[in-house]
XYZ file of N, CA and C in Angstrom:
849
model
N 2.176 29.121 -4.033
C 0.883 28.417 -4.072
C -0.216 29.332 -3.558
N -1.342 29.320 -4.251
C -2.497 30.076 -3.784
C -3.096 29.403 -2.552
N -3.567 30.229 -1.610
C -4.164 29.694 -0.385
C -5.602 29.235 -0.585
N -6.167 29.478 -1.761
C -7.545 29.078 -2.017
C -7.636 28.210 -3.267
N -8.724 27.472 -3.353
C -8.970 26.655 -4.538
C -9.324 27.549 -5.711
N -8.690 27.309 -6.841
C -8.955 28.068 -8.069
C -9.464 27.085 -9.117
N -10.693 27.297 -9.551
C -11.276 26.380 -10.542
C -10.662 26.638 -11.914
N -10.161 25.581 -12.524
C -9.593 25.706 -13.857
C -9.838 24.411 -14.618
N -9.698 24.491 -15.927
C -9.739 23.285 -16.753
C -8.687 23.423 -17.843
N -7.714 22.549 -17.823
C -6.584 22.632 -18.741
C -6.675 21.638 -19.897
N -7.817 20.970 -20.033
C -7.981 19.922 -21.052
C -9.337 20.134 -21.723
N -9.328 20.902 -22.830
C -10.559 21.338 -23.475
C -10.467 21.147 -24.988
N -11.520 20.595 -25.572
C -11.582 20.382 -27.017
C -12.697 21.234 -27.625
N -12.524 21.573 -28.884
C -13.460 22.469 -29.565
C -13.760 21.936 -30.961
N -14.453 22.740 -31.746
C -14.782 22.339 -33.110
C -13.556 22.281 -34.016
N -12.406 22.714 -33.531
C -11.184 22.546 -34.312
C -10.748 21.078 -34.370
N -11.248 20.261 -33.426
C -10.971 18.819 -33.504
C -12.296 18.082 -33.381
N -12.525 17.361 -32.295
C -13.758 16.578 -32.166
C -14.704 17.142 -31.116
N -14.539 18.403 -30.765
C -15.418 19.022 -29.788
C -16.706 19.530 -30.413
N -17.680 19.785 -29.567
C -19.010 20.206 -30.015
C -19.102 21.714 -30.214
N -18.372 22.484 -29.399
C -18.544 23.934 -29.367
C -17.283 24.674 -29.810
N -17.481 25.917 -30.241
C -16.362 26.737 -30.708
C -15.468 27.133 -29.534
N -14.292 27.645 -29.855
C -13.401 28.155 -28.820
C -14.099 29.249 -28.011
N -14.750 30.174 -28.685
C -15.391 31.285 -27.972
C -16.556 30.815 -27.116
N -17.326 29.867 -27.607
C -18.421 29.330 -26.785
C -17.880 28.719 -25.501
N -16.754 28.052 -25.597
C -16.125 27.482 -24.406
C -15.680 28.576 -23.444
N -15.109 29.644 -23.966
C -14.649 30.740 -23.110
C -15.823 31.386 -22.380
N -16.876 31.706 -23.116
C -18.044 32.350 -22.503
C -18.642 31.466 -21.415
N -18.775 30.178 -21.697
C -19.336 29.247 -20.708
C -18.413 29.111 -19.510
N -17.109 29.080 -19.745
C -16.150 28.976 -18.639
C -16.285 30.158 -17.695
N -16.432 31.341 -18.237
C -16.607 32.535 -17.399
C -17.886 32.411 -16.583
N -18.963 31.975 -17.215
C -20.241 31.790 -16.511
C -20.113 30.781 -15.369
N -19.254 29.770 -15.548
C -19.080 28.726 -14.543
C -18.059 29.101 -13.459
N -17.465 30.274 -13.572
C -16.498 30.694 -12.575
C -15.124 30.080 -12.744
N -14.831 29.587 -13.926
C -13.510 29.027 -14.216
C -12.534 30.176 -14.439
N -11.391 30.105 -13.779
C -10.413 31.197 -13.834
C -9.327 30.974 -14.876
N -9.024 29.712 -15.200
C -8.019 29.391 -16.203
C -8.599 28.331 -17.122
N -8.565 28.607 -18.427
C -9.079 27.662 -19.416
C -7.973 27.365 -20.415
N -7.599 26.097 -20.488
C -6.571 25.674 -21.427
C -7.175 24.891 -22.581
N -6.960 25.352 -23.802
C -7.420 24.621 -24.979
C -6.347 23.627 -25.410
N -6.778 22.418 -25.726
C -5.831 21.328 -25.996
C -6.333 20.495 -27.170
N -6.339 21.086 -28.348
C -6.847 20.395 -29.522
C -6.122 19.090 -29.790
N -6.866 18.043 -30.118
C -6.267 16.755 -30.471
C -5.333 16.936 -31.669
N -4.141 16.360 -31.553
C -3.172 16.575 -32.616
C -2.279 15.370 -32.825
N -1.963 15.124 -34.102
C -0.899 14.194 -34.509
C 0.055 14.927 -35.456
N 0.223 16.210 -35.252
C 0.978 17.056 -36.165
C 2.329 16.424 -36.535
N 2.669 16.410 -37.827
C 2.014 17.065 -38.973
C 0.998 16.185 -39.689
N 0.577 15.108 -39.052
C -0.430 14.225 -39.638
C -1.772 14.460 -38.953
N -2.789 13.718 -39.336
C -4.069 13.855 -38.663
C -4.939 12.637 -38.936
N -5.928 12.446 -38.068
C -7.022 11.510 -38.302
C -8.317 12.314 -38.222
N -9.422 11.657 -38.346
C -10.713 12.351 -38.338
C -10.925 13.150 -37.061
N -10.469 12.621 -35.917
C -10.708 13.279 -34.635
C -9.671 14.345 -34.308
N -8.605 14.430 -35.102
C -7.517 15.351 -34.815
C -7.593 16.599 -35.692
N -6.916 17.642 -35.224
C -6.831 18.872 -36.001
C -6.060 18.646 -37.300
N -6.574 19.201 -38.379
C -5.870 19.136 -39.654
C -4.711 20.146 -39.621
N -3.546 19.794 -40.139
C -2.383 20.681 -40.062
C -2.645 22.094 -40.585
N -3.444 22.218 -41.658
C -3.681 23.536 -42.226
C -4.542 24.427 -41.325
N -5.155 23.829 -40.274
C -5.997 24.618 -39.369
C -5.238 25.132 -38.146
N -4.013 24.682 -37.978
C -3.260 25.097 -36.805
C -3.092 26.624 -36.709
N -2.722 27.319 -37.801
C -2.586 28.783 -37.685
C -3.884 29.466 -37.262
N -5.017 28.997 -37.784
C -6.307 29.595 -37.409
C -6.627 29.312 -35.943
N -6.332 28.119 -35.489
C -6.542 27.748 -34.081
C -5.767 28.704 -33.176
N -4.500 28.895 -33.483
C -3.663 29.754 -32.646
C -4.131 31.210 -32.716
N -4.454 31.669 -33.914
C -4.897 33.053 -34.069
C -6.184 33.324 -33.293
N -7.113 32.367 -33.322
C -8.375 32.557 -32.601
C -8.146 32.555 -31.097
N -7.283 31.708 -30.616
C -6.994 31.706 -29.178
C -6.334 33.026 -28.773
N -5.423 33.532 -29.586
C -4.786 34.819 -29.274
C -5.827 35.953 -29.276
N -6.777 35.887 -30.190
C -7.842 36.896 -30.209
C -8.667 36.845 -28.933
N -9.014 35.626 -28.527
C -9.822 35.462 -27.319
C -9.056 35.895 -26.069
N -7.755 35.672 -26.057
C -6.942 36.125 -24.927
C -7.025 37.641 -24.778
N -7.012 38.349 -25.896
C -7.092 39.813 -25.858
C -8.495 40.275 -25.464
N -9.521 39.610 -26.014
C -10.890 40.072 -25.775
C -11.386 39.758 -24.370
N -10.994 38.588 -23.839
C -11.534 38.143 -22.552
C -10.484 38.106 -21.436
N -9.299 38.612 -21.732
C -8.190 38.475 -20.788
C -8.402 39.128 -19.437
N -9.322 40.094 -19.346
C -9.595 40.724 -18.056
C -10.545 39.894 -17.200
N -11.098 38.815 -17.781
C -12.062 37.983 -17.038
C -11.599 36.545 -16.834
N -10.680 36.085 -17.675
C -10.245 34.690 -17.585
C -8.866 34.561 -18.237
N -8.044 33.681 -17.694
C -6.759 33.353 -18.308
C -6.973 32.224 -19.301
N -6.541 32.423 -20.524
C -6.722 31.428 -21.584
C -5.345 30.946 -22.034
N -5.172 29.630 -22.079
C -3.898 29.044 -22.474
C -4.042 28.288 -23.803
N -2.977 28.344 -24.586
C -2.910 27.653 -25.869
C -2.095 26.380 -25.703
N -2.709 25.251 -25.993
C -2.026 23.963 -25.831
C -2.534 22.974 -26.875
N -1.925 21.812 -26.883
C -2.344 20.709 -27.746
C -2.301 19.421 -26.935
N -3.278 18.542 -27.204
C -3.169 17.177 -26.713
C -2.578 16.365 -27.859
N -1.308 16.030 -27.710
C -0.560 15.402 -28.800
C -0.456 13.901 -28.577
N -0.901 13.148 -29.561
C -0.815 11.690 -29.489
C 0.628 11.225 -29.670
N 0.970 10.171 -28.957
C 2.270 9.539 -29.133
C 2.116 8.343 -30.054
N 2.732 8.446 -31.237
C 2.804 7.335 -32.176
C 4.270 7.213 -32.552
N 4.958 6.211 -32.037
C 6.414 6.128 -32.196
C 6.863 6.345 -33.641
N 7.789 7.283 -33.797
C 8.334 7.575 -35.112
C 7.463 8.440 -35.994
N 6.241 8.767 -35.541
C 5.307 9.527 -36.378
C 4.826 10.795 -35.672
N 4.212 10.633 -34.518
C 3.630 11.758 -33.795
C 4.224 11.813 -32.396
N 4.823 12.968 -32.059
C 5.513 13.107 -30.781
C 5.015 14.345 -30.040
N 4.607 14.205 -28.781
C 4.293 15.378 -27.970
C 5.580 16.047 -27.502
N 6.092 16.932 -28.328
C 7.386 17.560 -28.090
C 7.322 19.033 -28.457
N 7.887 19.891 -27.633
C 7.871 21.324 -27.925
C 8.665 21.635 -29.191
N 9.655 20.831 -29.496
C 10.386 21.038 -30.740
C 9.473 20.831 -31.942
N 8.641 19.796 -31.889
C 7.709 19.505 -32.978
C 6.679 20.633 -33.142
N 6.278 21.256 -32.031
C 5.217 22.265 -32.054
C 5.752 23.691 -31.917
N 7.050 23.881 -32.144
C 7.681 25.177 -31.898
C 7.054 26.311 -32.695
N 6.599 26.041 -33.905
C 6.020 27.098 -34.743
C 4.764 27.694 -34.131
N 4.133 26.980 -33.201
C 2.858 27.420 -32.634
C 2.994 27.929 -31.199
N 4.183 27.826 -30.619
C 4.502 28.363 -29.288
C 3.438 28.043 -28.237
N 3.107 26.771 -28.024
C 2.102 26.439 -27.013
C 2.577 26.753 -25.605
N 1.633 27.091 -24.744
C 1.955 27.292 -23.332
C 2.350 25.977 -22.677
N 1.731 24.883 -23.121
C 2.067 23.553 -22.618
C 1.555 22.520 -23.600
N 2.002 21.289 -23.418
C 1.539 20.159 -24.202
C 1.015 19.077 -23.283
N -0.037 18.416 -23.724
C -0.546 17.219 -23.053
C -0.130 16.021 -23.900
N 0.543 15.071 -23.294
C 0.927 13.853 -23.988
C -0.094 12.758 -23.750
N -0.480 12.053 -24.797
C -1.497 11.021 -24.631
C -1.216 9.813 -25.505
N -1.700 8.671 -25.053
C -1.652 7.429 -25.828
C -3.083 6.934 -25.981
N -3.557 6.894 -27.219
C -4.907 6.406 -27.510
C -4.908 5.091 -28.283
N -3.771 4.738 -28.881
C -3.746 3.607 -29.799
C -2.736 2.546 -29.381
N -3.109 1.300 -29.604
C -2.222 0.154 -29.441
C -1.805 -0.307 -30.842
N -0.533 -0.601 -31.007
C 0.002 -0.981 -32.310
C 0.434 -2.446 -32.312
N 0.027 -3.144 -33.348
C 0.480 -4.502 -33.587
C 0.875 -4.608 -35.058
N 1.711 -5.582 -35.382
C 2.121 -5.737 -36.779
C 0.914 -5.913 -37.706
N -0.107 -6.571 -37.174
C -1.275 -6.862 -38.012
C -2.284 -5.714 -38.047
N -2.103 -4.686 -37.203
C -3.070 -3.599 -37.201
C -2.952 -2.695 -35.993
N -3.880 -1.760 -35.905
C -3.901 -0.751 -34.866
C -5.332 -0.593 -34.375
N -5.497 -0.327 -33.082
C -6.846 -0.060 -32.590
C -6.794 0.913 -31.422
N -7.878 1.670 -31.264
C -7.981 2.653 -30.195
C -8.510 1.994 -28.932
N -7.966 2.394 -27.802
C -8.406 1.812 -26.532
C -9.638 2.524 -25.983
N -10.007 3.671 -26.575
C -11.083 4.473 -25.984
C -12.154 4.900 -26.973
N -12.192 4.285 -28.155
C -13.158 4.709 -29.173
C -14.556 4.205 -28.830
N -14.746 2.893 -28.874
C -16.013 2.273 -28.474
C -15.699 0.978 -27.728
N -16.631 0.499 -26.899
C -16.407 -0.792 -26.243
C -16.199 -1.922 -27.240
N -16.868 -1.835 -28.392
C -16.765 -2.889 -29.394
C -15.353 -2.934 -30.002
N -14.798 -1.765 -30.309
C -13.441 -1.714 -30.862
C -12.433 -2.194 -29.837
N -12.607 -1.800 -28.584
C -11.732 -2.223 -27.489
C -11.773 -3.744 -27.329
N -12.971 -4.302 -27.273
C -13.106 -5.746 -27.092
C -12.604 -6.512 -28.308
N -12.877 -5.996 -29.506
C -12.411 -6.652 -30.722
C -10.882 -6.648 -30.799
N -10.264 -5.530 -30.425
C -8.812 -5.459 -30.429
C -8.188 -6.442 -29.455
N -8.819 -6.556 -28.271
C -8.311 -7.508 -27.271
C -8.389 -8.940 -27.791
N -9.474 -9.242 -28.481
C -9.657 -10.596 -29.001
C -8.792 -10.858 -30.226
N -8.785 -9.902 -31.169
C -8.116 -10.115 -32.446
C -6.592 -10.139 -32.317
N -6.053 -9.207 -31.534
C -4.609 -9.052 -31.480
C -3.958 -9.679 -30.244
N -4.785 -9.944 -29.200
C -4.224 -10.467 -27.952
C -4.870 -11.767 -27.483
N -5.838 -12.248 -28.252
C -6.554 -13.470 -27.894
C -7.096 -13.405 -26.470
N -7.520 -12.204 -26.069
C -8.126 -12.000 -24.760
C -7.141 -11.874 -23.615
N -5.859 -11.830 -23.903
C -4.835 -11.715 -22.856
C -4.731 -10.251 -22.425
N -5.543 -9.862 -21.452
C -5.602 -8.469 -21.037
C -4.335 -8.015 -20.316
N -3.671 -8.906 -19.646
C -2.430 -8.535 -18.963
C -1.394 -8.047 -19.975
N -1.232 -8.771 -21.067
C -0.260 -8.374 -22.079
C -0.706 -7.103 -22.793
N -1.991 -6.996 -23.105
C -2.504 -5.808 -23.774
C -2.247 -4.567 -22.927
N -2.646 -4.615 -21.664
C -2.503 -3.437 -20.803
C -1.034 -3.162 -20.499
N -0.235 -4.201 -20.408
C 1.215 -3.999 -20.256
C 1.773 -3.240 -21.452
N 1.326 -3.603 -22.659
C 1.780 -2.910 -23.866
C 1.353 -1.444 -23.848
N 0.130 -1.192 -23.382
C -0.346 0.192 -23.307
C 0.538 1.015 -22.375
N 0.783 0.495 -21.191
C 1.606 1.232 -20.236
C 3.052 1.376 -20.717
N 3.549 0.404 -21.459
C 4.899 0.522 -22.014
C 4.972 1.685 -23.008
N 3.911 1.882 -23.793
C 3.870 3.023 -24.699
C 3.873 4.331 -23.916
N 3.105 4.384 -22.825
C 3.115 5.585 -22.000
C 4.496 5.844 -21.415
N 5.154 4.796 -20.942
C 6.494 4.967 -20.365
C 7.496 5.427 -21.413
N 7.374 4.897 -22.639
C 8.261 5.326 -23.715
C 8.041 6.806 -24.023
N 6.785 7.217 -24.061
C 6.468 8.622 -24.307
C 7.024 9.512 -23.197
N 6.863 9.099 -21.960
C 7.370 9.875 -20.832
C 8.882 10.056 -20.908
N 9.558 9.024 -21.341
C 11.022 9.059 -21.377
C 11.556 9.845 -22.567
N 10.844 9.805 -23.711
C 11.380 10.371 -24.936
C 10.897 11.781 -25.243
N 9.739 12.153 -24.744
C 9.076 13.358 -25.242
C 9.059 14.488 -24.217
N 8.947 15.686 -24.762
C 9.000 16.919 -23.979
C 7.597 17.514 -23.893
N 6.901 17.221 -22.815
C 5.561 17.763 -22.589
C 5.359 17.924 -21.084
N 4.267 18.565 -20.691
C 4.063 18.876 -19.275
C 3.072 17.962 -18.563
N 2.005 17.573 -19.251
C 0.890 16.894 -18.586
C 0.563 15.585 -19.289
N 0.557 14.488 -18.537
C 0.181 13.181 -19.065
C -1.331 13.023 -18.979
N -1.966 12.756 -20.119
C -3.419 12.599 -20.147
C -3.839 11.225 -19.629
N -4.990 11.210 -18.956
C -5.689 9.993 -18.529
C -4.769 8.748 -18.474
N -3.906 8.646 -17.470
C -2.884 7.592 -17.467
C -3.428 6.174 -17.422
N -4.657 5.986 -16.911
C -5.253 4.644 -16.940
C -6.490 4.632 -17.845
N -6.317 5.149 -19.052
C -7.407 5.202 -20.030
C -7.978 3.820 -20.333
N -7.215 2.780 -20.102
C -7.684 1.412 -20.349
C -8.881 1.047 -19.477
N -9.180 1.853 -18.462
C -10.343 1.615 -17.595
C -11.640 2.183 -18.165
N -11.571 2.933 -19.232
C -12.720 3.735 -19.666
C -14.004 2.926 -19.778
N -13.950 1.737 -20.355
C -15.164 0.945 -20.561
C -15.325 -0.170 -19.533
N -14.398 -0.251 -18.581
C -14.350 -1.428 -17.721
C -15.466 -1.491 -16.694
N -16.117 -0.366 -16.425
C -17.219 -0.367 -15.470
C -18.479 -0.977 -16.085
N -18.765 -0.614 -17.324
C -19.967 -1.120 -17.996
C -19.709 -2.418 -18.757
N -18.490 -2.556 -19.300
C -18.147 -3.736 -20.095
C -16.787 -4.278 -19.628
N -16.766 -4.878 -18.446
C -15.478 -5.282 -17.864
C -14.784 -6.394 -18.652
N -13.515 -6.152 -18.952
C -12.679 -7.166 -19.594
C -11.538 -7.623 -18.689
N -11.347 -6.926 -17.561
C -10.323 -7.340 -16.605
C -10.717 -6.871 -15.214
N -10.121 -7.506 -14.212
C -10.409 -7.199 -12.808
C -9.354 -6.228 -12.288
N -9.786 -5.034 -11.919
C -8.850 -4.016 -11.475
C -8.232 -4.317 -10.112
N -8.743 -5.314 -9.418
C -8.168 -5.723 -8.134
C -7.125 -6.827 -8.277
N -6.934 -7.330 -9.494
C -5.933 -8.385 -9.705
C -4.533 -7.853 -9.415
N -3.703 -8.713 -8.860
C -2.351 -8.321 -8.487
C -1.526 -7.831 -9.656
N -1.659 -8.484 -10.823
C -0.857 -8.072 -11.982
C -1.178 -6.645 -12.397
N -2.475 -6.263 -12.308
C -2.857 -4.916 -12.704
C -2.331 -3.892 -11.700
N -2.446 -4.200 -10.422
C -1.928 -3.279 -9.407
C -0.417 -3.120 -9.521
N 0.269 -4.198 -9.884
C 1.724 -4.114 -10.073
C 2.065 -3.186 -11.246
N 1.278 -3.252 -12.306
C 1.504 -2.363 -13.447
C 1.300 -0.901 -13.047
N 0.296 -0.642 -12.212
C 0.051 0.723 -11.756
C 1.197 1.224 -10.878
N 1.728 0.360 -10.023
C 2.876 0.752 -9.197
C 4.056 1.146 -10.068
N 4.295 0.370 -11.108
C 5.398 0.653 -12.017
C 5.160 1.954 -12.779
N 3.905 2.190 -13.190
C 3.577 3.412 -13.924
C 3.752 4.646 -13.039
N 3.328 4.573 -11.791
C 3.467 5.710 -10.878
C 4.935 6.098 -10.736
N 5.800 5.094 -10.636
C 7.239 5.371 -10.526
C 7.768 5.999 -11.806
N 7.301 5.520 -12.964
C 7.767 6.058 -14.238
C 7.344 7.513 -14.414
N 6.114 7.839 -14.037
C 5.647 9.222 -14.147
C 6.462 10.121 -13.222
N 6.708 9.651 -12.017
C 7.505 10.435 -11.069
C 8.918 10.676 -11.605
N 9.530 9.648 -12.179
C 10.885 9.790 -12.723
C 10.935 10.817 -13.850
N 9.863 10.912 -14.602
C 9.842 11.820 -15.751
C 9.762 13.287 -15.336
N 9.287 13.549 -14.120
C 9.118 14.918 -13.665
C 7.874 15.596 -14.207
N 7.037 14.841 -14.903
C 5.832 15.407 -15.499
C 4.649 15.266 -14.542
N 3.616 16.023 -14.808
C 2.379 15.951 -14.033
C 1.381 15.055 -14.754
N 0.311 14.717 -14.067
C -0.784 13.995 -14.708
C -2.097 14.625 -14.264
N -3.193 14.019 -14.652
C -4.498 14.628 -14.394
C -5.444 13.636 -13.744
N -6.406 14.191 -12.998
C -7.595 13.430 -12.631
C -8.682 13.928 -13.586
N -9.206 13.024 -14.388
C -9.954 13.354 -15.588
C -11.407 12.901 -15.436
N -12.350 13.822 -15.676
C -13.766 13.487 -15.512
C -14.472 13.252 -16.848
N -13.703 13.147 -17.923
C -14.305 13.023 -19.245
C -15.170 11.797 -19.437
N -14.793 10.682 -18.815
C -15.599 9.462 -18.973
C -16.903 9.543 -18.197
N -16.983 10.452 -17.230
C -18.249 10.673 -16.525
C -19.219 11.423 -17.431
N -18.747 12.494 -18.074
C -19.629 13.268 -18.953
C -20.102 12.441 -20.138
N -19.305 11.430 -20.526
C -19.703 10.569 -21.641
C -20.488 9.336 -21.178
N -20.751 9.265 -19.874
C -21.595 8.212 -19.290
C -20.945 6.831 -19.319
N -19.614 6.761 -19.366
C -18.946 5.467 -19.334
C -18.543 5.080 -17.918
N -18.137 6.049 -17.119
C -17.733 5.792 -15.742
C -18.580 6.645 -14.801
N -18.673 6.197 -13.567
C -19.378 6.979 -12.549
C -18.408 7.706 -11.636
N -17.112 7.418 -11.786
C -16.087 8.098 -11.004
C -14.959 8.525 -11.941
N -14.192 9.531 -11.554
C -13.083 9.973 -12.410
C -12.004 8.907 -12.521
N -11.143 9.086 -13.522
C -9.916 8.309 -13.518
C -8.744 9.278 -13.435
N -7.638 8.863 -12.833
C -7.261 7.543 -12.315
C -8.140 7.086 -11.141
N -8.064 5.778 -10.891
C -8.761 5.186 -9.760
C -8.152 5.693 -8.455
N -8.875 5.528 -7.366
C -8.360 5.929 -6.054
C -7.047 5.226 -5.748
N -6.959 3.938 -6.081
C -5.726 3.194 -5.812
C -4.558 3.807 -6.579
N -4.752 4.090 -7.855
C -3.691 4.668 -8.677
C -3.351 6.078 -8.189
N -4.374 6.873 -7.861
C -4.129 8.217 -7.348
C -3.274 8.182 -6.081
N -3.555 7.226 -5.210
C -2.776 7.106 -3.978
C -1.314 6.804 -4.289
N -1.075 5.952 -5.272
C 0.302 5.643 -5.684
C 0.981 6.888 -6.265
N 0.247 7.636 -7.064
C 0.795 8.849 -7.658
C 1.132 9.875 -6.583
N 0.271 9.980 -5.591
C 0.534 10.920 -4.485
C 1.782 10.491 -3.714
N 1.894 9.223 -3.417
C 3.064 8.721 -2.691
C 4.352 8.962 -3.473
N 4.252 8.909 -4.809
C 5.426 9.108 -5.657
C 5.735 10.585 -5.885
N 4.851 11.470 -5.432
C 5.082 12.900 -5.574
C 4.744 13.468 -6.939
N 3.819 12.841 -7.648
C 3.442 13.308 -8.987
C 2.434 14.450 -8.872
N 2.720 15.629 -9.457
C 1.755 16.739 -9.436
C 0.490 16.369 -10.202
N -0.643 16.961 -9.782
C -1.945 16.567 -10.314
C -2.768 17.788 -10.695
N -3.424 17.716 -11.853
C -4.410 18.713 -12.264
C -5.776 18.043 -12.339
N -6.823 18.793 -12.041
C -8.189 18.299 -12.221
C -8.697 18.843 -13.552
N -9.054 17.943 -14.467
C -9.488 18.365 -15.796
C -10.785 17.681 -16.195
N -11.500 18.336 -17.114
C -12.771 17.787 -17.600
C -12.612 17.014 -18.896
N -11.474 17.183 -19.582
C -11.342 16.583 -20.913
C -12.616 16.886 -21.698
N -13.020 18.161 -21.643
C -14.345 18.550 -22.128
C -14.406 18.574 -23.647
N -15.444 17.936 -24.184
C -15.744 17.994 -25.612
C -17.018 18.788 -25.874
N -17.568 19.379 -24.828
C -18.724 20.269 -24.925
C -18.607 21.291 -23.801
N -18.969 22.524 -24.078
C -18.806 23.596 -23.100
C -19.566 23.314 -21.805
N -20.707 22.664 -21.909
C -21.496 22.385 -20.717
C -20.771 21.473 -19.728
N -19.751 20.767 -20.200
C -19.031 19.817 -19.349
C -17.683 20.343 -18.850
N -17.448 21.632 -18.957
C -16.141 22.185 -18.600
C -15.753 21.958 -17.144
N -16.745 21.798 -16.271
C -16.437 21.520 -14.866
C -17.189 20.272 -14.381
N -17.401 19.340 -15.289
C -18.150 18.123 -14.963
C -17.537 17.387 -13.777
N -18.339 17.145 -12.752
C -17.956 16.315 -11.603
C -16.680 16.801 -10.910
N -16.421 18.096 -10.935
C -15.208 18.605 -10.300
C -15.234 18.428 -8.776
N -16.401 18.578 -8.156
C -16.472 18.378 -6.708
C -16.102 16.941 -6.343
N -16.577 15.989 -7.146
C -16.235 14.586 -6.904
C -14.749 14.343 -7.144
N -14.196 14.963 -8.161
C -12.768 14.805 -8.441
C -11.922 15.374 -7.306
N -12.322 16.528 -6.795
C -11.582 17.116 -5.672
C -11.641 16.204 -4.449
N -12.813 15.647 -4.192
C -12.963 14.762 -3.037
C -12.104 13.510 -3.190
N -12.045 12.974 -4.415
C -11.247 11.779 -4.657
C -9.759 12.082 -4.494
N -9.327 13.225 -5.016
C -7.921 13.608 -4.878
C -7.547 13.800 -3.412
N -8.435 14.422 -2.648
C -8.182 14.592 -1.212
C -8.092 13.248 -0.513
N -8.981 12.331 -0.881
C -8.971 11.003 -0.271
C -7.665 10.275 -0.554
N -7.077 10.542 -1.718
C -5.804 9.923 -2.086
C -4.620 10.583 -1.383
N -4.872 11.718 -0.717
C -3.813 12.374 0.041
C -3.306 13.672 -0.544
N -3.864 14.098 -1.680
C -3.433 15.364 -2.275
C -3.971 16.544 -1.463
N -3.143 17.559 -1.294
C -3.540 18.796 -0.614
C -3.460 19.999 -1.542
N -2.825 19.835 -2.702
C -2.720 20.911 -3.674
C -2.805 20.338 -5.082
N -3.237 21.170 -6.006
C -3.372 20.751 -7.404
C -2.841 21.849 -8.310
N -2.558 21.485 -9.549
C -2.171 22.448 -10.575
C -3.428 23.140 -11.096
N -3.388 24.480 -11.157
C -4.513 25.186 -11.771
C -4.111 25.938 -13.038
N -2.804 26.014 -13.302
C -2.349 26.705 -14.490
C -0.981 26.158 -14.893
N -0.714 26.164 -16.196
C 0.597 25.784 -16.724
C 0.974 26.804 -17.788
N 2.161 27.337 -17.679
C 2.689 28.176 -18.748
C 4.185 27.925 -18.863
N 4.864 28.751 -19.626
C 6.281 28.513 -19.885
C 7.130 28.610 -18.625
N 6.583 29.241 -17.570
C 7.314 29.343 -16.309
C 7.141 28.101 -15.437
N 6.203 27.212 -15.812
C 5.984 25.994 -15.042
C 4.573 25.872 -14.511
N 4.419 25.065 -13.454
C 3.107 24.822 -12.852
C 2.770 25.900 -11.819
N 1.494 26.261 -11.753
C 0.981 27.078 -10.653
C 0.063 26.200 -9.816
N 0.221 26.251 -8.496
C -0.509 25.373 -7.595
C -1.475 26.158 -6.714
N -2.547 25.485 -6.340
C -3.484 26.052 -5.371
C -3.922 24.943 -4.419
N -4.511 25.340 -3.318
C -5.065 24.346 -2.404
C -6.223 23.634 -3.085
N -6.388 22.369 -2.701
C -7.458 21.615 -3.312
C -8.802 21.897 -2.641
């Protein structure tokens, strides 16, 4: 473990998926911001895609450009090749076997969609889609909806081979401005306790994510302080990430994220992931 804090961001999107800036623009800005490790994590449902995900035919170009940038900027910053892979049972799996042709340094596993026989909806697209899905498919029963979301995360943790779990309580994204459930309710806290245990059992790490701050949906990072405390008690490793979709946000609210992680009891964080495992530094 490094004795000092090392600023890094392992969750970065570019114009290869739904990001605003090119891979190189992100690298140049990261260097300017003093970021020492930058991990690119293009949205993926390989070998399928949606509008927000990388198209399969672009994967070779994505990898080639990252390898070029590693050579050109390698004396100033460590650049990692990764994917944020959606979990869609039977279709899209965050698994190194699935992505073997691209030799990623690590994979981020994520759940963005809830599935019902009558349809599918994203939990983080817009408040309107979130609220409509809750009403249309769950008749407003938020306990069952959020239970289903966490069950998908637990299934992904158990079945798939990846290193970092993305935004584990993504269901909170719109809850500050457009609340549909009370985060202090006992049923919700019980679900978080169960999730913390499941993440710990999987041996995977998770992140404290500031992406909803840069998008003006939340004023604090997620996971919540309560969830972070449970994760710390369970021994789950933690990375601080921006989930950046624009280069200007590569270190958005990192000081606040560090303070929140410390308040939850964390003393060290992940600053790098490669095939050898996690690298840790003081928070």
